[in-house]
Coordinates of C-alpha atoms in Angstrom, one line a residue:
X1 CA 0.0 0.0 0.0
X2 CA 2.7 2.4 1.3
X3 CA 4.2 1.6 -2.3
X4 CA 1.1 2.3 -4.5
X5 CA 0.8 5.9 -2.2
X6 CA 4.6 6.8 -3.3
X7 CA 3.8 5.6 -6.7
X8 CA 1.0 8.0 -6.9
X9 CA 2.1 10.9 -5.5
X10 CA 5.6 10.4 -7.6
X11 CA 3.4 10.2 -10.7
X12 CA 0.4 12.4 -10.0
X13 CA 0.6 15.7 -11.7
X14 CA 1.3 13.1 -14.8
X15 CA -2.1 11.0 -14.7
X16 CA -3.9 14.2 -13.6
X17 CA -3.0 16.3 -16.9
X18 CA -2.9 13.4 -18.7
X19 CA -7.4 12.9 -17.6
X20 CA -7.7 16.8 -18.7
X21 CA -5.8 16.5 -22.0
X22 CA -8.6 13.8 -22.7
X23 CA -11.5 15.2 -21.0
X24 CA -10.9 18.8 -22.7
X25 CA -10.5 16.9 -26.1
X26 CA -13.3 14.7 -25.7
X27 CA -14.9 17.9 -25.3
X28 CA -13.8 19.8 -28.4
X29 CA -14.9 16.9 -30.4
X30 CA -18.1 16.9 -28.8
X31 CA -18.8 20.5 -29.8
X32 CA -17.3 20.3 -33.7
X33 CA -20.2 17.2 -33.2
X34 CA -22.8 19.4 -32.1
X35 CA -22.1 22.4 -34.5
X36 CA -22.1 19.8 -37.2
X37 CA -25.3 18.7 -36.3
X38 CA -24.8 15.4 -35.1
X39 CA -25.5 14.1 -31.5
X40 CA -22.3 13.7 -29.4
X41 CA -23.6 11.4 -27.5
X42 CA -24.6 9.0 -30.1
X43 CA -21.0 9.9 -31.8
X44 CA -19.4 8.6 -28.7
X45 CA -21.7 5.5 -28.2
X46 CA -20.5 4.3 -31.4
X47 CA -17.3 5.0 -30.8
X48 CA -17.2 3.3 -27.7
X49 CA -19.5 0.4 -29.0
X50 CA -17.4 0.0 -32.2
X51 CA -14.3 -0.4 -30.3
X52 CA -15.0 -2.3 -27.3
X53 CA -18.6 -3.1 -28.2
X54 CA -18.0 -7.2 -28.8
X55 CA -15.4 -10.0 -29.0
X56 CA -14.4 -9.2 -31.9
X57 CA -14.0 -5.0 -31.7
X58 CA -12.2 -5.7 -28.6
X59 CA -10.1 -8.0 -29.9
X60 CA -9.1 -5.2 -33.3
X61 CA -8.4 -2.9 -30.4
X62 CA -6.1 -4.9 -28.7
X63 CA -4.4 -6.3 -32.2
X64 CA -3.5 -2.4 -33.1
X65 CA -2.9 -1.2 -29.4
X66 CA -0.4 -3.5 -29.7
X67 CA 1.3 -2.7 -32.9
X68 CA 1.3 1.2 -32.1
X69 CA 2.9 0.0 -28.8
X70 CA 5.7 -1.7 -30.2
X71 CA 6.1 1.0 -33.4
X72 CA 6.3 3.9 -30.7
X73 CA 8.8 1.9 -28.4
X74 CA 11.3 1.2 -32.1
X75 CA 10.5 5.3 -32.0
X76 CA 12.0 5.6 -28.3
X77 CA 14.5 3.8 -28.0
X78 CA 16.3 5.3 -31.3
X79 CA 15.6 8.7 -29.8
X80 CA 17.4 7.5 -26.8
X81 CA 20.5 6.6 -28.8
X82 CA 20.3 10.5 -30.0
X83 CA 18.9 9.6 -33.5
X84 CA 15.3 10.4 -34.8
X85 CA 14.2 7.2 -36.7
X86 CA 11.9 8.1 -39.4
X87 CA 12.2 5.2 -41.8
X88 CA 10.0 2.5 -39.7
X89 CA 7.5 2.3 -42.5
X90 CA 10.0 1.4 -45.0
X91 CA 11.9 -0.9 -42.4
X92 CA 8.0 -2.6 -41.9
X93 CA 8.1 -2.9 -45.0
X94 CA 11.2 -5.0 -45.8
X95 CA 10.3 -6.8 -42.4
X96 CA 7.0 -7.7 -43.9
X97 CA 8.4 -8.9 -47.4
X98 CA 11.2 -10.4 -46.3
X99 CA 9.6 -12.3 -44.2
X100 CA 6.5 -13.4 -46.2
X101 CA 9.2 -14.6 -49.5
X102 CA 10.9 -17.2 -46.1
X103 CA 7.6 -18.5 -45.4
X104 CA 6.7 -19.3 -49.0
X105 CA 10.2 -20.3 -49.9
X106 CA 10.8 -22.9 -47.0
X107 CA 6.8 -24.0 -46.9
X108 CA 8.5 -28.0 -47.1
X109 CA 10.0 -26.9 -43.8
X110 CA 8.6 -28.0 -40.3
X111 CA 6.2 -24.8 -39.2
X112 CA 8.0 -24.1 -36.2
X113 CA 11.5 -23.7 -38.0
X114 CA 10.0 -21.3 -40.6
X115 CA 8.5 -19.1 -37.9
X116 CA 12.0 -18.6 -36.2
X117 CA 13.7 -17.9 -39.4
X118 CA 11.1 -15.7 -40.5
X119 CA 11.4 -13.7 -37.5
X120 CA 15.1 -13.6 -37.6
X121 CA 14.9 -12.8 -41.4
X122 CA 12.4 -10.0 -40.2
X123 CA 14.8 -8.5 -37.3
X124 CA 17.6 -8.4 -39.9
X125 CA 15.9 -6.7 -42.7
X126 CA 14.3 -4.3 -40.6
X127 CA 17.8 -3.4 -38.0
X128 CA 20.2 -3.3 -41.7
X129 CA 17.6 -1.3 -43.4
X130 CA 17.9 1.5 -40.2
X131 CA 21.9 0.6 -39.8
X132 CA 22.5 2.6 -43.0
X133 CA 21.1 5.8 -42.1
X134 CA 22.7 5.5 -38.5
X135 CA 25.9 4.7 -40.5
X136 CA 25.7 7.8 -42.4
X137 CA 24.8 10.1 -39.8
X138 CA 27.4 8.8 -37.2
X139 CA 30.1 8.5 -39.5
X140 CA 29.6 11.2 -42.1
X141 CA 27.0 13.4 -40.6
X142 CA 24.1 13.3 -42.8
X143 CA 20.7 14.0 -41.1
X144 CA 18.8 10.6 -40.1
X145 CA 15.8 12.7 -41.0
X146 CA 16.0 13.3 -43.9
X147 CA 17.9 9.6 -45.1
X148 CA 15.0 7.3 -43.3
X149 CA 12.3 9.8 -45.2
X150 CA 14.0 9.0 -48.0
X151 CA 14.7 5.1 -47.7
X152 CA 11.3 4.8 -46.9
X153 CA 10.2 5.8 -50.5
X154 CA 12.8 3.1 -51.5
X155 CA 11.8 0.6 -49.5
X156 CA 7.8 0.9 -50.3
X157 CA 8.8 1.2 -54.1
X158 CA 10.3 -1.6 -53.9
X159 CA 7.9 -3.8 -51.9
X160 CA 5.2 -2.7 -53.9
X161 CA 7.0 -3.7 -57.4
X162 CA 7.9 -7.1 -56.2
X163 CA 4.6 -8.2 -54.9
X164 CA 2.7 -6.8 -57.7
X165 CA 5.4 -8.4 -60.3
X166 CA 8.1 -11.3 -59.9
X167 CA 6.8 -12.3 -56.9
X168 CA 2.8 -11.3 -57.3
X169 CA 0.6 -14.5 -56.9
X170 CA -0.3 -16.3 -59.9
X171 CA -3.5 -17.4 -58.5
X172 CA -6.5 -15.0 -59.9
X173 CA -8.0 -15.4 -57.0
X174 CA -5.4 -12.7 -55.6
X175 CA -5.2 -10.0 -57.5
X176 CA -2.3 -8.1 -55.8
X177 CA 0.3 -9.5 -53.6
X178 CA 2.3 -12.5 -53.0
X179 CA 0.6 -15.9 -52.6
X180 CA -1.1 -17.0 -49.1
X181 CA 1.2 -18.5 -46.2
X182 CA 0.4 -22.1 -45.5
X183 CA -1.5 -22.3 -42.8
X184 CA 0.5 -24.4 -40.3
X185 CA 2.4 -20.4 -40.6
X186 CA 0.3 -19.0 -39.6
X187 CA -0.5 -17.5 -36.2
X188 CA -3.1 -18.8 -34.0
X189 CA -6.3 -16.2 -33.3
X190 CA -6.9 -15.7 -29.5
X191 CA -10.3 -14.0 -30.4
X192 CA -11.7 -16.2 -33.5
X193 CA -13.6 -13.5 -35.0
X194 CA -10.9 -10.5 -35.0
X195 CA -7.4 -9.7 -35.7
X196 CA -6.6 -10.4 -32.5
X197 CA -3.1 -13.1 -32.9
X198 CA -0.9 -14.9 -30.7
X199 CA 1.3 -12.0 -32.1
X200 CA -0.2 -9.9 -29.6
X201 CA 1.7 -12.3 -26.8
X202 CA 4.7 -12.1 -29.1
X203 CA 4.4 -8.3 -28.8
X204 CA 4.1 -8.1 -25.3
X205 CA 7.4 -9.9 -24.9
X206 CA 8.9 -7.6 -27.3
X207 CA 7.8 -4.7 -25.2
X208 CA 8.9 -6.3 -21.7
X209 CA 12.4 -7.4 -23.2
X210 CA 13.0 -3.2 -24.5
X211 CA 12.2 -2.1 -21.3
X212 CA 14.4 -4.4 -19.7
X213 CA 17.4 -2.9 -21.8
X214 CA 16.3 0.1 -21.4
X215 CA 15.7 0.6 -17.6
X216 CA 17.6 -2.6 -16.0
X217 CA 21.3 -3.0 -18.6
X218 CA 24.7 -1.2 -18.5
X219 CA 23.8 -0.8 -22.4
X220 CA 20.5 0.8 -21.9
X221 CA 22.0 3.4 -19.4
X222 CA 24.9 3.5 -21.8
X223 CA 22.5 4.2 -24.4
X224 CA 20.8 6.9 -22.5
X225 CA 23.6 8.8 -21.9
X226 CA 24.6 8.8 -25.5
X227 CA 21.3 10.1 -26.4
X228 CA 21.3 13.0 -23.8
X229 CA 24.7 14.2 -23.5
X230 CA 27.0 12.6 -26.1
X231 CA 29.9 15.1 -25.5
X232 CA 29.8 13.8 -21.7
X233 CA 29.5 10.5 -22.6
X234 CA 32.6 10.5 -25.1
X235 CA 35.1 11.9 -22.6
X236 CA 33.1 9.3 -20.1
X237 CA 34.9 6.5 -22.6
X238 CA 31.7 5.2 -23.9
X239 CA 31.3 4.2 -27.5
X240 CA 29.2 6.7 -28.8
X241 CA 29.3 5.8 -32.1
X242 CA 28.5 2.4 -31.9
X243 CA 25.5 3.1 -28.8
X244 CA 24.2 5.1 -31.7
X245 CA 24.2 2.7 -34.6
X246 CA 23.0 -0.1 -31.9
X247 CA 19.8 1.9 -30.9
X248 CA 18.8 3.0 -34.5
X249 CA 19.5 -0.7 -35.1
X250 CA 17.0 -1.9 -32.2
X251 CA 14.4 0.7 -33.6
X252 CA 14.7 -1.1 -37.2
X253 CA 14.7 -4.5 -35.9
X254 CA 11.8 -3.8 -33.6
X255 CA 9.9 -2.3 -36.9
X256 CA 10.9 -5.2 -39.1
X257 CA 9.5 -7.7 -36.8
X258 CA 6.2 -6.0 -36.4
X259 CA 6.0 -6.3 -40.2
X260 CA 6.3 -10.0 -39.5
X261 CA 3.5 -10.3 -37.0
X262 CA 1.1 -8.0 -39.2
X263 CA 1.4 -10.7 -42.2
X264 CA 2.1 -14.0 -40.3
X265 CA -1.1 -12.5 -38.0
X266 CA -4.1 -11.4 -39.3
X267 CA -3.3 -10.7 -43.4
X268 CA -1.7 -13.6 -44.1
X269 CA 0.0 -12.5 -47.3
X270 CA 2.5 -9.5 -48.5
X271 CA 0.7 -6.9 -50.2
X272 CA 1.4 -3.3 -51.0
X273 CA -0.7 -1.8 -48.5
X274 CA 0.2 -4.3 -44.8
X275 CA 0.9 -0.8 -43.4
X276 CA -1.3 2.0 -43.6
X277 CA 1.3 4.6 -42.5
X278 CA 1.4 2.8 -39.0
X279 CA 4.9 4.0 -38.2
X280 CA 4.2 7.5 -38.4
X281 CA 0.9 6.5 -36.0
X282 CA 3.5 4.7 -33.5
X283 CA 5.4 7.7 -33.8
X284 CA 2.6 10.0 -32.4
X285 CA 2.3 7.2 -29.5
X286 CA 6.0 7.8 -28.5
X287 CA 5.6 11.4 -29.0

């Protein structure tokens, strides 16, 4: 008890302002309602009801909960490192495919190998894609900005040529997009009727195993001090350079893999629009 009182007391100017940031916006949007015509009530009813309303809604909300959580923790813990990852959408992306082409390529496999390669494959596609921007910021100071903004164009180009040409589905039952994932591959649904995955467990582990490095590791202190003060933490002896690289790395890796759950979870298949701009959503989380 004595720990929930400190706890609360430590944290509540926080959860206070956090309850009038919503209530106050809750009630702008009930006004731009109003003067529109429309009931607010009834706007939030449906709101409410359509994302908490039954198994399944709940279930959606979870699935994407989730995937905003993990997107704005790969946003985090590069800005940690001192670098401002903007490229997870393109290093989604190359997560996503990468992943998807290990699946179909290895389908003779047993299920449970392909899974761990396709997550490794993922985590690699998604951490190199970010190492080169970190790379060329660290080492020849180019703006991260402005490189992931860039290689995100690249890396959605890409995707989107692939799965709509060499590797597009020859079945005319799938008009864009690479063929289905057996379905041994993929994941199990924890609500039937919704998105809702055994990713969502996969995710959580994610999140628990970032916040370990971040608050309980010499590296994640390492990387903090990087991030905050790099001119202290180079005349502390600390590899800056490379604490730099290895959180924009993370960040990547962390985005790759969430490509992997969104198409080995609920779509099942690569196709040019598995993201709708989720990163930059993640990135709002984080913010």
């Amino acid at each position: 008890m004595e720990r929930i009182k400190a706890l609360w007391q430590k944290n509540q100017n926080y959860v206070l302002t956090l309850i009038g940031c919503i209530l106050i916006a809750l009630i702008i949007g009930g006004i731009l309602m109003a003067v529109s015509g429309y009931n607010p009530l009834n706007g939030y009813y449906a709101m409410i009801k359509g994302a908490l309303g039954s198994p399944r809604c709940l279930g959606n909300t979870l699935d994407k909960s989730m995937t905003l959580c993990l997107l704005g923790l790969a946003t985090a813990i590069g800005a940690k490192g001192g670098l401002f990852n903007v490229g997870g959408e393109g290093q989604l992306f190359m997560g996503a495919l990468i992943s998807t082409m290990m699946g179909l390529w290895l389908c003779n496999l047993p299920s449970v190998i392909v899974i761990v390669i396709a997550i490794l494959s993922a985590i690699v596609a998604g951490g190199f894609y970010a190492y080169i921007p970190a790379v060329l910021k660290i080492k020849m100071g180019v703006d991260e900005v402005i490189t992931t903004i860039m290689l995100n164009t690249v890396a959605i180009k890409i995707c989107t040529w692939l799965v709509n040409g060499p590797w597009n589905s020859p079945l005319k039952s799938i008009t864009t997009g690479t063929d289905y994932l057996p379905a041994n591959f993929r994941f199990a649904k924890i609500i039937a009727s919704s998105n809702m995955s055994v990713s969502f467990l996969y995710g959580a582990i994610v999140a628990f195993l970032i916040w370990y490095l971040l608050k309980k590791t010499t590296t994640g202190l390492q990387i903090k001090i990087v991030g905050e003060n790099p001119r202290f933490a180079k005349f502390a002896g600390l590899k800056a350079d490379n604490l730099g690289i290895l959180s924009m790395v993370i960040s990547g890796a962390i985005c790759g893999l969430v490509g992997m759950f969104l198409v080995y979870g609920f779509e099942g298949h690569m196709t040019a629009s598995c993201s709708n701009s989720y990163y930059f959503d993640g990135m709002l989380v984080a913010m």
